[in-house]
mmCIF file of C-alpha atoms and ligand atoms in Angstrom:
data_model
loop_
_atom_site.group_PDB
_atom_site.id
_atom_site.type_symbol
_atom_site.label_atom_id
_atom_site.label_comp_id
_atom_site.label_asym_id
_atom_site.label_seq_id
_atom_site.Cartn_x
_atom_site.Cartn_y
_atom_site.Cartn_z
ATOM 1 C CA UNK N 1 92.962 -1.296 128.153
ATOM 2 C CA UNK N 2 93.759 -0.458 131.590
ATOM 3 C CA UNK N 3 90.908 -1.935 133.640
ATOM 4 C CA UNK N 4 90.726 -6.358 134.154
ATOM 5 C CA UNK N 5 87.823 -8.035 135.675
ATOM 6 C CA UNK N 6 88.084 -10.816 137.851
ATOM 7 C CA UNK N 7 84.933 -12.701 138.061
ATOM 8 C CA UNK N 8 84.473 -15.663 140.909
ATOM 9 C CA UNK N 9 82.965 -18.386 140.580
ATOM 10 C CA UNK N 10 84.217 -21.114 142.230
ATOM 11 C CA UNK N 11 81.890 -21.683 144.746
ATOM 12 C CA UNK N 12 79.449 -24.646 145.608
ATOM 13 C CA UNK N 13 76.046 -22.665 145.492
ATOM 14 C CA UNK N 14 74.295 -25.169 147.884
ATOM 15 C CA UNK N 15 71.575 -22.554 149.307
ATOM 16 C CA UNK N 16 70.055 -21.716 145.728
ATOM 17 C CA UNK N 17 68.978 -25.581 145.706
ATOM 18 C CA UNK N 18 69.596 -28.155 142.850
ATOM 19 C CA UNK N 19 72.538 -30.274 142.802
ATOM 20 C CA UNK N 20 74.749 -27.847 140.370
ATOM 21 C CA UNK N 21 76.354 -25.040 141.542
ATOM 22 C CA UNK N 22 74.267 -22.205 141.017
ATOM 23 C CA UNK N 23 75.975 -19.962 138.748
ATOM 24 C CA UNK N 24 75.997 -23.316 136.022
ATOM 25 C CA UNK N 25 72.061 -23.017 136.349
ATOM 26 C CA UNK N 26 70.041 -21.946 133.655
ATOM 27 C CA UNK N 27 68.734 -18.507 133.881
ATOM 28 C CA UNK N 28 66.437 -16.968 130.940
ATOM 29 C CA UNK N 29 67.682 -19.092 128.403
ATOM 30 C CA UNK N 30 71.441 -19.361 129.578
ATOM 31 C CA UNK N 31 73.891 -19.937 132.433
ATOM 32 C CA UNK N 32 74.183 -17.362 135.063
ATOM 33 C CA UNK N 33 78.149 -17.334 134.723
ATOM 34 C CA UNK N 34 76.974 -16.386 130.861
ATOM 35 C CA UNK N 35 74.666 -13.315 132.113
ATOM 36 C CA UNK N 36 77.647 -12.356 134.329
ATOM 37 C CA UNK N 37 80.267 -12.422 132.116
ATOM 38 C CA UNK N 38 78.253 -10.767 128.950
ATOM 39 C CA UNK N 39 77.738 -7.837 131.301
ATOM 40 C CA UNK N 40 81.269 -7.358 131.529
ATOM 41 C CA UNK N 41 82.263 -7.959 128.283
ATOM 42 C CA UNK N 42 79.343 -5.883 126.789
ATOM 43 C CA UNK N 43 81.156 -2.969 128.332
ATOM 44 C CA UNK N 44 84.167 -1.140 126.592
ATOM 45 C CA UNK N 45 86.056 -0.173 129.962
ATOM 46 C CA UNK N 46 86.945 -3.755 130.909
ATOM 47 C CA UNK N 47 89.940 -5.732 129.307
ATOM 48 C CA UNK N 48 90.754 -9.207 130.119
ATOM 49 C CA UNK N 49 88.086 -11.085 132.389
ATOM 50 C CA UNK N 50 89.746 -13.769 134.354
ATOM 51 C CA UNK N 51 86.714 -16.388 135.360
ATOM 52 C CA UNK N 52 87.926 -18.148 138.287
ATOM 53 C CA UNK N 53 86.256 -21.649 138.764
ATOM 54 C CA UNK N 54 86.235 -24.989 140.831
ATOM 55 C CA UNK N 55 88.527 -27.855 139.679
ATOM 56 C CA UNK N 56 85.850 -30.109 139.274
ATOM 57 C CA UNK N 57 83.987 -27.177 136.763
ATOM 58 C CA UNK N 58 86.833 -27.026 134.382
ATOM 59 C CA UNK N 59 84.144 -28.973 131.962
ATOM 60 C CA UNK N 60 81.329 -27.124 132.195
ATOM 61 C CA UNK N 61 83.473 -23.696 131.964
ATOM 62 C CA UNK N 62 85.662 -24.780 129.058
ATOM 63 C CA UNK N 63 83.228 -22.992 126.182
ATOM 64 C CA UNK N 64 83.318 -19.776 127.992
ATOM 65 C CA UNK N 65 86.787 -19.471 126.968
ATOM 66 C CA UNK N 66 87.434 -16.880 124.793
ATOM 67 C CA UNK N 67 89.757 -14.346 123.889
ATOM 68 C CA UNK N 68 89.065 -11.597 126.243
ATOM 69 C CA UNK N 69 87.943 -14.501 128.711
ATOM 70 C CA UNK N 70 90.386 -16.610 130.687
ATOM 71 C CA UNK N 71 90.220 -19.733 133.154
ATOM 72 C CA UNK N 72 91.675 -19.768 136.312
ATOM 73 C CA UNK N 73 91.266 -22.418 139.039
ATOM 74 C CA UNK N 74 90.002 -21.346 142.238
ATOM 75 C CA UNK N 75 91.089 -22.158 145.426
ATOM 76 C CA UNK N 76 89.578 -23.498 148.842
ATOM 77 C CA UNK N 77 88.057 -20.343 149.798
ATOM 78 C CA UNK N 78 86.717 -16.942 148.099
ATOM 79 C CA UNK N 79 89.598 -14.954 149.353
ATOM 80 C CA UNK N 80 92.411 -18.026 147.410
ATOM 81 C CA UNK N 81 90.155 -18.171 144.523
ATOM 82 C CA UNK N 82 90.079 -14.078 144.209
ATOM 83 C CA UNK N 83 94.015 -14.336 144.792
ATOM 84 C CA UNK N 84 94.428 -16.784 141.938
ATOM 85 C CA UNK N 85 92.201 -14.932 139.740
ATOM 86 C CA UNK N 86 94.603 -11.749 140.440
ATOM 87 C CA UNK N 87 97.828 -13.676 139.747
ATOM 88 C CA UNK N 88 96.433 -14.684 136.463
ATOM 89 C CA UNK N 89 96.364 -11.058 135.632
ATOM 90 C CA UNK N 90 100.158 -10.438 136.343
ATOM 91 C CA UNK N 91 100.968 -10.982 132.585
ATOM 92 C CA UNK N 92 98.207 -8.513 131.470
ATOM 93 C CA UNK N 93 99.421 -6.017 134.351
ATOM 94 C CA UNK N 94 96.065 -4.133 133.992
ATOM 95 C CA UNK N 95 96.082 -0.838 136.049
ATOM 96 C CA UNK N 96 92.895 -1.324 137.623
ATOM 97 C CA UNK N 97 90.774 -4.606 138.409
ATOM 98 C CA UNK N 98 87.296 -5.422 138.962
ATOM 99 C CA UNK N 99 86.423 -8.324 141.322
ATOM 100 C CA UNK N 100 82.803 -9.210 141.206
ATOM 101 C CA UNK N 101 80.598 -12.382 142.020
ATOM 102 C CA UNK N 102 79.344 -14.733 139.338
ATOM 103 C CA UNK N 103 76.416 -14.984 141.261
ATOM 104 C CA UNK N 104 75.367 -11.503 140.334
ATOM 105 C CA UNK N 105 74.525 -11.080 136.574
ATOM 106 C CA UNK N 106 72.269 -8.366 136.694
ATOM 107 C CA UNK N 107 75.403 -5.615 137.315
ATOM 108 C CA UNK N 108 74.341 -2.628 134.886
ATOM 109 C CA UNK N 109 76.845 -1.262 132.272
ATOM 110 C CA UNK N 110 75.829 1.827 134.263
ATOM 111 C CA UNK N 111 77.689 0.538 137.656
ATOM 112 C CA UNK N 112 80.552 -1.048 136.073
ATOM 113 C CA UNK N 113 81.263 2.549 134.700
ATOM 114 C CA UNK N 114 80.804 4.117 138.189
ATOM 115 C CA UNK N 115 83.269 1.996 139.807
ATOM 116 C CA UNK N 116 85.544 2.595 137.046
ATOM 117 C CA UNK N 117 84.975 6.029 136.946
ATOM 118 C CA UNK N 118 85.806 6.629 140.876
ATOM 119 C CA UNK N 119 88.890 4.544 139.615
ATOM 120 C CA UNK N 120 89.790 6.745 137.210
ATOM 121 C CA UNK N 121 89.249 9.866 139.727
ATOM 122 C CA UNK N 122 92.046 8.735 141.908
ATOM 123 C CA UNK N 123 90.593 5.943 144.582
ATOM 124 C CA UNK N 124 92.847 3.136 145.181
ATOM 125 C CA UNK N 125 89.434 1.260 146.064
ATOM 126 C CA UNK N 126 85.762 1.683 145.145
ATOM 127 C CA UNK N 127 83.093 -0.360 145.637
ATOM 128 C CA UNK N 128 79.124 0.086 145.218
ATOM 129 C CA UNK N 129 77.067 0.153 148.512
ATOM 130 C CA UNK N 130 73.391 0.608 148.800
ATOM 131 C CA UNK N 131 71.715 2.714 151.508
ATOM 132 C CA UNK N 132 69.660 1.468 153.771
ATOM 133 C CA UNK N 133 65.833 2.561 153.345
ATOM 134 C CA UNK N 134 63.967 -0.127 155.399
ATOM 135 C CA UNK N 135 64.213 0.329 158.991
ATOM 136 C CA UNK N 136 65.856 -2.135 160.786
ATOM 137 C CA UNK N 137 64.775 -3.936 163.958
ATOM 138 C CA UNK N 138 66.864 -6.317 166.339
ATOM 139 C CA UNK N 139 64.939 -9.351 166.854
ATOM 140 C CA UNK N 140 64.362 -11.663 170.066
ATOM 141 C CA UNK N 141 62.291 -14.326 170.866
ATOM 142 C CA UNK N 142 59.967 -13.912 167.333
ATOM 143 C CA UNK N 143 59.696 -10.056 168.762
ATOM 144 C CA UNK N 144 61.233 -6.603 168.171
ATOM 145 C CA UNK N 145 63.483 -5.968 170.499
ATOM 146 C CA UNK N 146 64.733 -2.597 169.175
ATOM 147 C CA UNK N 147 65.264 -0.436 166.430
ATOM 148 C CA UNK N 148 68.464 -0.035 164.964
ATOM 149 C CA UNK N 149 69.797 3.797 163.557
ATOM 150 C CA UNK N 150 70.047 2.868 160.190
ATOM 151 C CA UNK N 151 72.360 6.216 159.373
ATOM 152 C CA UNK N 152 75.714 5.441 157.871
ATOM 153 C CA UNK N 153 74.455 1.460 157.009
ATOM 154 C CA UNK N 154 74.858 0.725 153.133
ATOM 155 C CA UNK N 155 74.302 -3.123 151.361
ATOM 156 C CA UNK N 156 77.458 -3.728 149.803
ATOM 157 C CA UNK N 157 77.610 -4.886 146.443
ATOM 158 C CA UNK N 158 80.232 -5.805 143.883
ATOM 159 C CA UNK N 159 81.784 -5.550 141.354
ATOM 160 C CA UNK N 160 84.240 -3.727 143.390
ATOM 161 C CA UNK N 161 87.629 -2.138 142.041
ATOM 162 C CA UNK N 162 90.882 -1.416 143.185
ATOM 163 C CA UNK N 163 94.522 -0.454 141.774
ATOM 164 C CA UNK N 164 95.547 -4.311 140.433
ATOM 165 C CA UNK N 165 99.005 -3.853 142.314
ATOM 166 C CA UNK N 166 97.400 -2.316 145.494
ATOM 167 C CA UNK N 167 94.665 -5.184 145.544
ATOM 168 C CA UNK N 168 97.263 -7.712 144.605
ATOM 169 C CA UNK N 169 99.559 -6.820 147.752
ATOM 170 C CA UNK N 170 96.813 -6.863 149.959
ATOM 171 C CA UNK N 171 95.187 -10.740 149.149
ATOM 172 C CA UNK N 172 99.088 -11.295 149.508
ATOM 173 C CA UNK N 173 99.190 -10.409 152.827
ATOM 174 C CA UNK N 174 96.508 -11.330 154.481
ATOM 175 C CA UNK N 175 96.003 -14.226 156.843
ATOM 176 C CA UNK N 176 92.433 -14.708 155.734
ATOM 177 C CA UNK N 177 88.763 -15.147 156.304
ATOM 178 C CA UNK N 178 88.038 -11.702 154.987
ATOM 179 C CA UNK N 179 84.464 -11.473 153.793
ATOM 180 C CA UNK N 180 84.882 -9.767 151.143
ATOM 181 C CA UNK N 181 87.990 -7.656 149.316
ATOM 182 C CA UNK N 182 86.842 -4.587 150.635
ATOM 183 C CA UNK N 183 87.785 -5.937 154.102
ATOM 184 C CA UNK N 184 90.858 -7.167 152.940
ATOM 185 C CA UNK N 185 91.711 -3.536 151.046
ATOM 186 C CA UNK N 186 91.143 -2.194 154.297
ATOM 187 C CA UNK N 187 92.587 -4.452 156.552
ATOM 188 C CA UNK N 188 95.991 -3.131 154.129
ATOM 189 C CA UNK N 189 95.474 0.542 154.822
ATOM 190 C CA UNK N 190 93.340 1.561 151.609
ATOM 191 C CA UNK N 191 90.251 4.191 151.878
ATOM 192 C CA UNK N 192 87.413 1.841 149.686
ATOM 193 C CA UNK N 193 85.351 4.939 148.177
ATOM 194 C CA UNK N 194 81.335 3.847 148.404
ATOM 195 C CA UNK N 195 79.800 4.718 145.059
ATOM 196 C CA UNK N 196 75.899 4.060 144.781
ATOM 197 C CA UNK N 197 74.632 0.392 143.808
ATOM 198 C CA UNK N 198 72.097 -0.401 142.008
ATOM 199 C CA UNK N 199 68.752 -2.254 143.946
ATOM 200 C CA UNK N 200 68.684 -4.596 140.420
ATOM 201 C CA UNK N 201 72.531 -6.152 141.081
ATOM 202 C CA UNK N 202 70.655 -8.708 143.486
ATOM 203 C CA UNK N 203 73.025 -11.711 144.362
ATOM 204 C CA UNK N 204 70.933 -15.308 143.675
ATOM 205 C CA UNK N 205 71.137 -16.850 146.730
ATOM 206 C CA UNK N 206 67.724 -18.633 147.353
ATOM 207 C CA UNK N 207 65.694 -20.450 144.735
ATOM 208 C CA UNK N 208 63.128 -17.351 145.031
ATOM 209 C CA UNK N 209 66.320 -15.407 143.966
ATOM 210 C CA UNK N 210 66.580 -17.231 140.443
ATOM 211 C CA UNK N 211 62.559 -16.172 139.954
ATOM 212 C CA UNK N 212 63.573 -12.413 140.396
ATOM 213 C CA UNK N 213 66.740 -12.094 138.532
ATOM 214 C CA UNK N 214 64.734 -14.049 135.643
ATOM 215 C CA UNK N 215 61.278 -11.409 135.774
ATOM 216 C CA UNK N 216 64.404 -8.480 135.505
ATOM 217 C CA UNK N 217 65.853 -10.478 132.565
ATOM 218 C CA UNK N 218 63.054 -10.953 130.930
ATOM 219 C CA UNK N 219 61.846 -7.469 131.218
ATOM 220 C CA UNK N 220 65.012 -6.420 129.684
ATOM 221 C CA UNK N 221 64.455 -8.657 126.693
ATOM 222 C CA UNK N 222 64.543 -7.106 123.371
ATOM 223 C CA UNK N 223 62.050 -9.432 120.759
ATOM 224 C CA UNK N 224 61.588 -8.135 117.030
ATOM 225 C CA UNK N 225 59.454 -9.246 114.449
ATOM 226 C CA UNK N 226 60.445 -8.901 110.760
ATOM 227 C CA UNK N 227 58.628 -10.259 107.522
ATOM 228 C CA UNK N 228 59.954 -10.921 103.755
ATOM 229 C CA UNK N 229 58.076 -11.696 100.429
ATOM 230 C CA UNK N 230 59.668 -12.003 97.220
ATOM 231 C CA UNK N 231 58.969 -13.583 93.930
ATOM 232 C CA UNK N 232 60.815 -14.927 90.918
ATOM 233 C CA UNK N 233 59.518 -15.895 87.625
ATOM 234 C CA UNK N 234 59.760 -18.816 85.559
ATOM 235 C CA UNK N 235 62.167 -19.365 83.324
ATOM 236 C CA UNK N 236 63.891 -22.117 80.654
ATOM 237 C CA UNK N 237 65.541 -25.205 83.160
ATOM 238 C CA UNK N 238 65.853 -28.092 84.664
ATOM 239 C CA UNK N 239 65.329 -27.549 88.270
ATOM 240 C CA UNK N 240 64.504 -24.731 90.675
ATOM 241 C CA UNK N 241 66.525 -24.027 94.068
ATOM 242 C CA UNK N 242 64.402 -23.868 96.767
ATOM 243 C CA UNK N 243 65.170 -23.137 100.819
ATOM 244 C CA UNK N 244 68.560 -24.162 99.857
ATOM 245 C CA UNK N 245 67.096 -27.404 98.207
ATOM 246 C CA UNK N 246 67.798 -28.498 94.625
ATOM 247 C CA UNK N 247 63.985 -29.913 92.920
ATOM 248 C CA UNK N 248 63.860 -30.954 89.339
ATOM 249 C CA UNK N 249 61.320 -29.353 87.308
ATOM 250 C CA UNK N 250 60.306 -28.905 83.919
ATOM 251 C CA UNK N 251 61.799 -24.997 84.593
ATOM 252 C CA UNK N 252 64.050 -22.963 86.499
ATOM 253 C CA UNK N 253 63.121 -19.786 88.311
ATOM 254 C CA UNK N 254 64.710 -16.615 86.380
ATOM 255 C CA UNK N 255 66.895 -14.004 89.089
ATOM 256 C CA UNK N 256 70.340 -12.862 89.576
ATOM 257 C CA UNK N 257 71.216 -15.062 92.053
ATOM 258 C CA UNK N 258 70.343 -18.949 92.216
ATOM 259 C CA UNK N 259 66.775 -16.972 92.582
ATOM 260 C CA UNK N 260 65.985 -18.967 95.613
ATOM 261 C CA UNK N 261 62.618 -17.177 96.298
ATOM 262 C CA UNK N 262 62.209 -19.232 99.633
ATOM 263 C CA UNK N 263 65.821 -18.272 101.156
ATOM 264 C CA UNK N 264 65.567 -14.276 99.611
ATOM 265 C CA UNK N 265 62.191 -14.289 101.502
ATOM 266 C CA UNK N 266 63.174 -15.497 104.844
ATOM 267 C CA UNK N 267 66.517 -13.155 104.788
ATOM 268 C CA UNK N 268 64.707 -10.310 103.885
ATOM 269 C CA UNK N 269 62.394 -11.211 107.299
ATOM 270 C CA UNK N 270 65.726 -11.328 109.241
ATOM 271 C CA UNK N 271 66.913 -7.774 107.581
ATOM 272 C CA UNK N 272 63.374 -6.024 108.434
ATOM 273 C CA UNK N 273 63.429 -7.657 112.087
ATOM 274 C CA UNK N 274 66.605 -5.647 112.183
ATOM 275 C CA UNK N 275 65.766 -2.158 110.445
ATOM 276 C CA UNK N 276 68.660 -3.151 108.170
ATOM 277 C CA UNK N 277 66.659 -2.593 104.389
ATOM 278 C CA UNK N 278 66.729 -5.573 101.987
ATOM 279 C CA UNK N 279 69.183 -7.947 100.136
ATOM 280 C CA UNK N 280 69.105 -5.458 97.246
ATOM 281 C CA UNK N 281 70.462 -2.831 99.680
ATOM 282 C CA UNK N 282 73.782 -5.232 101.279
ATOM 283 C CA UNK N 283 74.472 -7.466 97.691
ATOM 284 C CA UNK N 284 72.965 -4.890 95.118
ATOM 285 C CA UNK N 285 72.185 -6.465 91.777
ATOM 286 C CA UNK N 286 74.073 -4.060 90.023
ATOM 287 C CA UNK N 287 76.994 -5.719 90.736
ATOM 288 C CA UNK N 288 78.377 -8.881 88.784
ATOM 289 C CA UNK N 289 79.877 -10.791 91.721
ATOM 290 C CA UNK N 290 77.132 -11.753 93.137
ATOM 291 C CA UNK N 291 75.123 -13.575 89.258
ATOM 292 C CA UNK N 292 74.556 -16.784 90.166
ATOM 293 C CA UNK N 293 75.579 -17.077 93.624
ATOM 294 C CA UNK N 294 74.427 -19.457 95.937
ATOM 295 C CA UNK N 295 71.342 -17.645 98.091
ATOM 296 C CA UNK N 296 73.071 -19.233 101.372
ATOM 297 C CA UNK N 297 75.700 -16.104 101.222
ATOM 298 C CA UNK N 298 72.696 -13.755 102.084
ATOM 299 C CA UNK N 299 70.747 -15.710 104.553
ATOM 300 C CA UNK N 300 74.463 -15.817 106.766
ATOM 301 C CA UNK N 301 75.155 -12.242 106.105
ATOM 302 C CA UNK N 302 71.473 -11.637 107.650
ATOM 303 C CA UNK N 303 72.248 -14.159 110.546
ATOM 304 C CA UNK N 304 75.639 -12.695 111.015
ATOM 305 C CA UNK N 305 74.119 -8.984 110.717
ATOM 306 C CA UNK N 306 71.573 -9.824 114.020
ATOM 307 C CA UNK N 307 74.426 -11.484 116.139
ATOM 308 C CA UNK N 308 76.367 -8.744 115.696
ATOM 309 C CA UNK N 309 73.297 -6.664 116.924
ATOM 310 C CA UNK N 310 73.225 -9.020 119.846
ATOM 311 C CA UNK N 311 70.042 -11.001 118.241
ATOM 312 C CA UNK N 312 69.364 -14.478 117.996
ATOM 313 C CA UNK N 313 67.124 -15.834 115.270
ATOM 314 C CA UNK N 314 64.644 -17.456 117.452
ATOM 315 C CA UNK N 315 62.163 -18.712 114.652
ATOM 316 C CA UNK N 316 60.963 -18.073 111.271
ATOM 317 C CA UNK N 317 58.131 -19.445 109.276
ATOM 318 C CA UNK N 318 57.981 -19.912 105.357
ATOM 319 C CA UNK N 319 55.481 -19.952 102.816
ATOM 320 C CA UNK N 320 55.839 -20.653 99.422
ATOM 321 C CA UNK N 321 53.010 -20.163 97.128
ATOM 322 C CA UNK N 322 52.869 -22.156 94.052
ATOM 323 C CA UNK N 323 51.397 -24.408 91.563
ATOM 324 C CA UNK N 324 54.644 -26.828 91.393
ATOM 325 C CA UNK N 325 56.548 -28.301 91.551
ATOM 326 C CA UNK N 326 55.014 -30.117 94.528
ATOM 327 C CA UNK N 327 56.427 -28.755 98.105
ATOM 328 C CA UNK N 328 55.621 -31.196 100.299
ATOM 329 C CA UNK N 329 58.136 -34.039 99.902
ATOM 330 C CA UNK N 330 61.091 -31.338 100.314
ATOM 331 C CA UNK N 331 59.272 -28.948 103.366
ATOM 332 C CA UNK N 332 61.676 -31.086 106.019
ATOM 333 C CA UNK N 333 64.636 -31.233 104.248
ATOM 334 C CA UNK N 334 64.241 -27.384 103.088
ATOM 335 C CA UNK N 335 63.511 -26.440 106.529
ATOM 336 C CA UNK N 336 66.290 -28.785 108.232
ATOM 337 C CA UNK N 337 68.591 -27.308 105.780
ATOM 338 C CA UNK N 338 67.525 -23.084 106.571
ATOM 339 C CA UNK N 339 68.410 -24.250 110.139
ATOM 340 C CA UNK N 340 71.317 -25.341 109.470
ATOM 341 C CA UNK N 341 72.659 -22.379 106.834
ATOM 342 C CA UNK N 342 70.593 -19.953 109.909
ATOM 343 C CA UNK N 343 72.822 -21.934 112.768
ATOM 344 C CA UNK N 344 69.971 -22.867 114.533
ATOM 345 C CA UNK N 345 68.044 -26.144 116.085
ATOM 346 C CA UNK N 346 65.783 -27.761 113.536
ATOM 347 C CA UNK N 347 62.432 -26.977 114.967
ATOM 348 C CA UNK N 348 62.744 -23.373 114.891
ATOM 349 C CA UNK N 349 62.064 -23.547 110.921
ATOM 350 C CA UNK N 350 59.314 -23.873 109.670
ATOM 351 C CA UNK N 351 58.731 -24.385 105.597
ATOM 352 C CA UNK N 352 54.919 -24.428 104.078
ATOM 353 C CA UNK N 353 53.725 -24.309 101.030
ATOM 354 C CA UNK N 354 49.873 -22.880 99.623
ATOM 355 C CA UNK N 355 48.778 -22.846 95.772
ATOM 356 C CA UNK N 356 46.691 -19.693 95.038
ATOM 357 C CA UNK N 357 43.895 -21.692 93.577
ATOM 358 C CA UNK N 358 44.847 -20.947 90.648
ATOM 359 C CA UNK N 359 44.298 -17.291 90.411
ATOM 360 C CA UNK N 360 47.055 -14.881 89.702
ATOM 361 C CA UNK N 361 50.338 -15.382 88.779
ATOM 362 C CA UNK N 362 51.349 -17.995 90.244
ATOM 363 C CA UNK N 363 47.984 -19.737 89.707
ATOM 364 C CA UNK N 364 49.119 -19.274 86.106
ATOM 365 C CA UNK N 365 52.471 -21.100 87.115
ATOM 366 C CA UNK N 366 54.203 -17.760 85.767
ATOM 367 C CA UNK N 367 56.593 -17.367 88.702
ATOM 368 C CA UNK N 368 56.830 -18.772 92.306
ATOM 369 C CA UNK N 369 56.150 -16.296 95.561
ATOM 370 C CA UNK N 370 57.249 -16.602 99.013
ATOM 371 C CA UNK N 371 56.500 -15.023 102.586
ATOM 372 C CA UNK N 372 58.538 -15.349 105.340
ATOM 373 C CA UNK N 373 58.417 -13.957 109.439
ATOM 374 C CA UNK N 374 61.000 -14.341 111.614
ATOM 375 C CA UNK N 375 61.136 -13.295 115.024
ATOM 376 C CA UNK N 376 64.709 -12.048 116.872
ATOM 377 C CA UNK N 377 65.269 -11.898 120.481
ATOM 378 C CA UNK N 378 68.127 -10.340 121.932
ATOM 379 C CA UNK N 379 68.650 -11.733 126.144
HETATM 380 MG MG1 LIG V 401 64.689 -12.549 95.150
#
């Protein structure tokens, strides 16, 4: 990988109001240095991301570690924190870099490939820039006082990218107070090619700001529904399985697996939420390794399935429909323990149970059924 990113985010944020910096504020669900930094990484041109933060944020940083995600500290102003960011990247010696602002998490995968692209066509610097389209007046006094040609006048925007060594030189030489690396590029001698921004890449600077970026998160949001229903008759035993729950009973419920009707159901939800078929289509019956195993294996493999789609399991509701054994004494400690197998808060399980009056089936305590929704979001 021949393209770095250097994110910053060192700065204080005091104009977006609150007392934390704003790019640790919550923003549709998570932080905005999160937003920021999953655009990045959600794109396959970028390599390492260095995140460059304050001293006293080492804290609240620390769990956006990761492999492809490194900590720098920043220093007193943008242009030392974007310099220490860049010397962090000397071991990786990435061809190009990236330098954007934390406080814009709303950069498209579509931008972040036109910067690299102009990269990759030869500019030493590129950087996004939005044309004008309002007019634009000089002010005096509360009055217009003139209209200004607004030909040639772009908003410019980051990420912007440069040739690492290039970029590198330049932060190294300069005496400071550049307002952005663009002026520093140029202040070295390199043409910065303009490529077009995006009007969405908005940089949260007010509290109205946060209110914005959220309505374009939100609209972005991808929510899916799924359900399950599955049933297992009963058999000789001692005790059925139930949500992950072990509840003696005069007999056990007959299946491959532990026949955990309640768990099959709710996995099955999380499979259809995803388009992804069944549990008879990703652990097939047919084969012998999975007799008798423990109906937790499928409910992660569904869990692990939507992550990997980018989905969170947001809720899910179960019903089991049965005679008996009785449900109620176990609902909390079968829901409390879905949540936990599912890797979610207790809270966003839910675990019911209905007779059928007595009609059908499982009015004829023949077998035990079980219905399950769950709903995925993906931010
Ligand atoms: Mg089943």
């Amino acid at each position: 990988m021949t393209t770095a990113a250097v994110i910053v985010a060192a700065g204080r944020g005091s104009r977006a109001g609150g007392a934390t910096p704003k790019q640790w504020r919550r923003l549709a669900g998570r932080m905005v240095a999160e937003h920021t930094l999953a655009a990045f990484r959600a794109s396959p041109l970028i390599g390492p991301i260095v995140l460059v933060v304050h001293p006293d944020d080492r804290e609240i940083a620390a769990p956006l570690a990761a492999e492809d995600v490194m900590l720098a500290e920043g220093g007193a102003t943008r242009a030392d924190s974007v310099r220490a960011g860049l010397e962090a990247l000397a071991p990786a010696a990435p061809r190009h870099v990236l330098i954007h602002d934390v406080a814009r998490p709303l950069a498209s995968a579509a931008l972040i490939a036109r910067v690299c692209a102009a990269l990759e066509a030869g500019a030493t610097a590129a950087a996004p820039g939005l044309a004008l389209s309002d007019a634009l007046w000089r002010g005096s006094g509360g009055e217009v006082a003139g209209v200004v040609p607004r030909e040639g006048l772009f908003r410019a925007q980051t990420p912007q990218g440069f040739d690492y060594r290039a970029i590198l030189a330049a932060h190294r030489a300069h005496p400071g107070g550049a307002a952005d690396d663009v002026e520093v590029a140029r202040a070295a001698g390199l043409a910065v090619a303009i490529v077009e921004g995006e009007a969405q890449n908005l940089k949260i600077t007010t509290p109205g700001d946060f209110a914005r970026a959220e309505l374009h998160l939100r609209g972005r949001m991808d929510i899916r529904v799924g359900n399950g229903f599955d049933v297992h008759r009963f058999t000789e035993g001692d005790h059925v399985t139930l949500c992950g729950v072990r509840v003696p009973h005069g007999r056990a419920l007959q299946g491959h697996s532990d026949a955990d009707v309640g768990m099959h159901a709710l996995t099955d939800a999380i499979y259809g939420a995803l388009a992804e078929g069944d549990i008879g289509r990703h652990f097939p019956p047919s084969e012998p390794r999975w007799k008798g195993a423990a109906s937790r294996i499928f409910l992660e493999h569904a869990v692990a399935l939507a992550e990997a789609h980018g989905y969170g399991l947001a809720n899910a509701d179960v019903t089991l429909i049965c005679e008996e054994p009785k449900i109620g004494p176990h609902a909390g400690e079968m829901a409390a323990t879905l949540a936990r197998i599912a890797g979610v808060e207790a809270g966003r399980i839910s675990v019911k149970a209905t007779t059928s009056e007595r009609l059908g089936f499982a009015g004829r305590k023949e077998g035990i059924a079980a219905m399950a929704t769950a709903t995925l979001v993906r931010p």
